[in-house]
Short mmCIF file of C-alpha atoms in Angstrom, two decimals:
data_model
loop_
_atom_site.label_atom_id
_atom_site.label_comp_id
_atom_site.label_asym_id
_atom_site.label_seq_id
_atom_site.Cartn_x
_atom_site.Cartn_y
_atom_site.Cartn_z
CA MET A 1 105.27 31.67 124.50
CA GLY A 2 104.95 34.52 126.97
CA LYS A 3 107.25 37.46 127.53
CA LEU A 4 109.17 38.96 130.44
CA TYR A 5 109.37 42.73 130.79
CA VAL A 6 112.06 44.15 133.06
CA VAL A 7 110.62 47.47 134.24
CA PRO A 8 112.63 50.16 136.06
CA THR A 9 110.80 52.12 138.75
CA PRO A 10 111.69 55.52 140.27
CA ILE A 11 114.56 55.68 142.76
CA GLY A 12 112.78 58.47 144.59
CA ASN A 13 110.85 60.97 142.50
CA LEU A 14 107.65 59.42 141.13
CA GLU A 15 107.78 61.80 138.16
CA ASP A 16 110.60 59.63 136.81
CA MET A 17 108.14 56.81 136.04
CA THR A 18 107.84 56.50 132.25
CA LEU A 19 104.57 56.33 130.34
CA ARG A 20 105.70 53.07 128.77
CA ALA A 21 106.43 51.52 132.18
CA ILE A 22 102.93 52.40 133.38
CA ARG A 23 101.38 50.92 130.23
CA ILE A 24 103.35 47.66 130.52
CA LEU A 25 102.52 47.23 134.20
CA LYS A 26 98.83 47.65 133.40
CA GLN A 27 98.75 45.17 130.54
CA VAL A 28 100.84 42.20 131.78
CA ASP A 29 99.24 39.21 133.49
CA ILE A 30 101.28 39.53 136.67
CA ILE A 31 103.91 41.77 138.28
CA LEU A 32 106.85 40.19 140.08
CA ALA A 33 107.80 42.57 142.90
CA GLU A 34 110.76 42.58 145.28
CA ASP A 35 108.51 43.80 148.12
CA THR A 36 104.78 43.80 147.41
CA ARG A 37 104.14 46.33 150.19
CA THR A 38 106.57 48.86 148.74
CA SER A 39 105.45 48.26 145.16
CA GLY A 40 101.80 48.36 146.22
CA LYS A 41 102.15 52.05 147.02
CA LEU A 42 103.66 52.72 143.59
CA LEU A 43 100.93 50.79 141.77
CA GLN A 44 98.20 52.53 143.75
CA HIS A 45 99.65 55.93 142.85
CA PHE A 46 99.47 55.12 139.13
CA GLU A 47 96.13 53.27 139.43
CA ILE A 48 97.62 49.95 138.36
CA THR A 49 95.52 46.98 139.46
CA THR A 50 97.57 44.12 138.00
CA PRO A 51 98.09 41.33 140.58
CA MET A 52 101.52 41.02 142.20
CA GLN A 53 103.68 38.11 143.28
CA SER A 54 106.71 38.29 145.57
CA HIS A 55 110.06 37.74 143.86
CA HIS A 56 113.12 38.61 145.96
CA MET A 57 116.65 37.46 146.76
CA HIS A 58 115.45 34.97 149.39
CA ASN A 59 113.04 33.07 147.14
CA GLU A 60 114.21 33.62 143.56
CA HIS A 61 116.25 30.40 143.44
CA LYS A 62 113.07 28.46 144.25
CA THR A 63 110.63 30.37 142.04
CA VAL A 64 112.59 30.70 138.79
CA GLU A 65 111.69 27.24 137.45
CA GLY A 66 107.96 27.69 138.05
CA LEU A 67 107.94 31.20 136.58
CA THR A 68 109.80 29.97 133.51
CA LYS A 69 107.19 27.28 132.90
CA ARG A 70 104.39 29.84 133.22
CA LEU A 71 106.12 32.09 130.71
CA GLN A 72 106.49 29.14 128.35
CA ALA A 73 102.77 28.53 128.73
CA GLY A 74 102.01 32.04 127.51
CA GLU A 75 101.85 34.34 130.55
CA THR A 76 103.29 37.84 130.33
CA MET A 77 105.14 39.13 133.36
CA ALA A 78 106.73 42.38 134.50
CA LEU A 79 109.67 42.26 136.89
CA ILE A 80 110.19 45.27 139.18
CA SER A 81 112.37 45.97 142.20
CA ASP A 82 111.81 48.35 145.09
CA ALA A 83 113.59 51.10 143.15
CA GLY A 84 115.64 51.42 139.99
CA THR A 85 116.36 48.79 137.35
CA PRO A 86 115.91 45.14 138.38
CA ALA A 87 119.03 42.92 138.35
CA ILE A 88 121.35 45.89 139.06
CA SER A 89 122.33 44.98 142.65
CA ASP A 90 118.76 43.67 142.94
CA PRO A 91 116.97 40.39 142.15
CA GLY A 92 116.34 39.60 138.50
CA PHE A 93 119.44 38.09 136.94
CA LEU A 94 118.44 34.48 137.60
CA LEU A 95 115.05 34.86 135.93
CA VAL A 96 116.44 36.75 132.95
CA ARG A 97 119.12 34.09 132.47
CA ALA A 98 116.50 31.32 132.62
CA CYS A 99 114.41 33.13 129.99
CA VAL A 100 117.41 33.47 127.70
CA GLU A 101 118.24 29.77 128.14
CA HIS A 102 114.66 28.80 127.24
CA GLN A 103 114.39 31.31 124.38
CA ILE A 104 111.68 33.33 126.13
CA GLU A 105 111.61 36.93 124.94
CA VAL A 106 112.97 39.49 127.43
CA ASP A 107 112.34 43.22 127.02
CA CYS A 108 114.21 45.52 129.43
CA LEU A 109 112.78 49.03 129.43
CA PRO A 110 115.12 52.00 129.85
CA GLY A 111 114.60 53.96 133.03
CA ALA A 112 115.79 54.99 136.46
CA THR A 113 119.00 53.66 137.94
CA ALA A 114 121.08 55.33 140.64
CA PHE A 115 124.63 55.00 139.40
CA VAL A 116 124.26 56.94 136.12
CA PRO A 117 123.25 60.33 137.62
CA ALA A 118 125.81 59.82 140.42
CA LEU A 119 128.56 59.23 137.86
CA VAL A 120 127.59 62.27 135.79
CA ASN A 121 127.22 64.46 138.92
CA SER A 122 130.67 63.44 140.18
CA GLY A 123 132.60 65.41 137.58
CA LEU A 124 135.00 62.45 137.33
CA PRO A 125 135.86 60.89 133.94
CA ASN A 126 132.84 58.94 132.68
CA ASP A 127 133.99 57.80 129.23
CA LYS A 128 135.19 54.57 130.86
CA PHE A 129 134.07 53.28 134.25
CA VAL A 130 133.66 50.16 136.39
CA PHE A 131 130.47 49.37 138.31
CA GLU A 132 131.27 47.35 141.44
CA GLY A 133 127.94 47.47 143.29
CA PHE A 134 128.36 46.59 146.97
CA LEU A 135 131.80 45.63 148.29
CA PRO A 136 132.08 42.30 150.12
CA PRO A 137 131.24 42.94 153.80
CA LYS A 138 134.06 40.77 155.16
CA LYS A 139 135.50 37.85 153.20
CA GLY A 140 137.35 39.04 150.13
CA ARG A 141 136.94 42.75 150.92
CA GLN A 142 140.64 43.48 151.46
CA THR A 143 141.65 41.54 148.35
CA ARG A 144 139.07 43.37 146.24
CA LEU A 145 140.14 46.79 147.51
CA LYS A 146 143.80 46.08 146.81
CA PHE A 147 142.88 45.01 143.28
CA LEU A 148 140.69 48.05 142.63
CA ALA A 149 143.35 50.44 143.95
CA GLU A 150 145.21 49.82 140.66
CA GLU A 151 142.11 50.39 138.47
CA THR A 152 142.60 53.35 136.12
CA ARG A 153 138.91 53.78 135.24
CA THR A 154 136.38 55.57 137.44
CA ILE A 155 134.87 53.14 139.96
CA ILE A 156 131.26 53.15 141.19
CA PHE A 157 130.08 51.56 144.44
CA TYR A 158 126.72 51.26 146.15
CA GLU A 159 126.90 51.67 149.91
CA SER A 160 124.63 51.86 152.94
CA PRO A 161 124.79 54.93 155.20
CA TYR A 162 125.85 52.67 158.07
CA LYS A 163 128.98 51.47 156.25
CA LEU A 164 129.97 54.59 154.30
CA LEU A 165 132.53 55.79 156.88
CA LYS A 166 134.23 52.38 156.93
CA THR A 167 134.36 52.27 153.13
CA LEU A 168 135.73 55.82 152.89
CA ALA A 169 138.37 54.92 155.48
CA ASP A 170 139.27 51.87 153.38
CA ILE A 171 139.56 54.09 150.29
CA VAL A 172 141.97 56.35 152.19
CA ASN A 173 143.95 53.32 153.35
CA TYR A 174 144.14 51.38 150.08
CA PHE A 175 143.73 54.08 147.40
CA GLY A 176 145.34 57.06 149.14
CA ALA A 177 144.04 60.06 151.08
CA ASP A 178 144.17 62.30 147.99
CA ARG A 179 142.14 60.02 145.69
CA PRO A 180 139.19 62.05 144.30
CA VAL A 181 135.77 60.79 145.36
CA SER A 182 132.15 61.86 145.06
CA VAL A 183 129.28 60.76 147.28
CA SER A 184 125.73 61.17 145.98
CA ARG A 185 122.88 60.39 148.34
CA GLU A 186 119.09 60.52 148.15
CA LEU A 187 119.22 60.98 144.38
CA SER A 188 116.01 62.51 142.94
CA LYS A 189 114.62 62.99 146.46
CA LEU A 190 113.99 66.13 148.52
CA TYR A 191 117.34 66.11 150.35
CA GLU A 192 119.52 65.03 147.40
CA GLU A 193 123.15 66.07 147.71
CA THR A 194 126.53 65.35 146.16
CA VAL A 195 129.73 65.87 148.17
CA ARG A 196 133.01 65.93 146.24
CA GLY A 197 136.62 66.10 147.35
CA THR A 198 139.55 63.90 148.27
CA ALA A 199 138.82 60.65 150.07
CA GLU A 200 140.15 62.19 153.29
CA GLU A 201 138.06 65.36 152.93
CA VAL A 202 134.84 63.47 152.26
CA LEU A 203 135.57 61.07 155.12
CA TRP A 204 135.90 64.02 157.52
CA HIS A 205 132.73 65.59 156.14
CA TYR A 206 130.64 62.52 156.90
CA THR A 207 132.40 61.95 160.21
CA GLU A 208 131.09 65.36 161.28
CA LYS A 209 127.74 64.92 159.51
CA PRO A 210 126.60 61.27 159.61
CA PRO A 211 125.06 60.24 156.27
CA LYS A 212 121.48 59.17 155.70
CA GLY A 213 119.64 57.59 152.76
CA GLU A 214 120.68 55.61 149.69
CA ILE A 215 124.30 56.26 148.67
CA VAL A 216 126.39 55.99 145.51
CA LEU A 217 130.15 56.36 145.94
CA VAL A 218 132.21 57.30 142.87
CA VAL A 219 136.00 57.03 143.04
CA GLY A 220 138.49 58.39 140.54
CA GLY A 221 140.79 55.88 138.88
CA ARG A 222 144.51 55.57 139.55
CA LYS A 223 146.63 57.97 137.52
#
């Protein structure tokens, strides 16, 4: 029986790659990558020559069965995404679930993920929180926002720079203009920043200064 390693990769700063992650990526039989072009640059930087295979949201439903059989036959595999920890708003859950169902060992390494530093940076309560990932783009969005408006724990969202203003406007509308929020963008990268304030204040900030880069939105819970 083989083994699946779930390996986090840096969300920006390559110095966040762990020694263990490098070792595992060098020793497995194959690396399953969300985008082989993106991951190829990472592997080249760390002089990792292990062959790669594409494994992303558009093909994972079709490839899981074959990968499971190869793991059962004794192959070792490492699953990586473009950045951060696989299966956290990225492909990976289906393969991990299949391994669990077939009693194939899964070893998820600790490592980079965007929402933890964003939560800590926010200054909002972090003893209890809810991770929502990306909001529905259309269907179910209003219902979800109305439900979350009553949530008393800190709420974490992932968002694209192109939709941040819409989401902040929705927070003002459904949660209230004075709800505390924190927006962290480009975490671990050169232009990293965190903007904190009320939902209305942060909305005006990014209306005047359009956002760029990867974004984590943290919203205080209802009091």
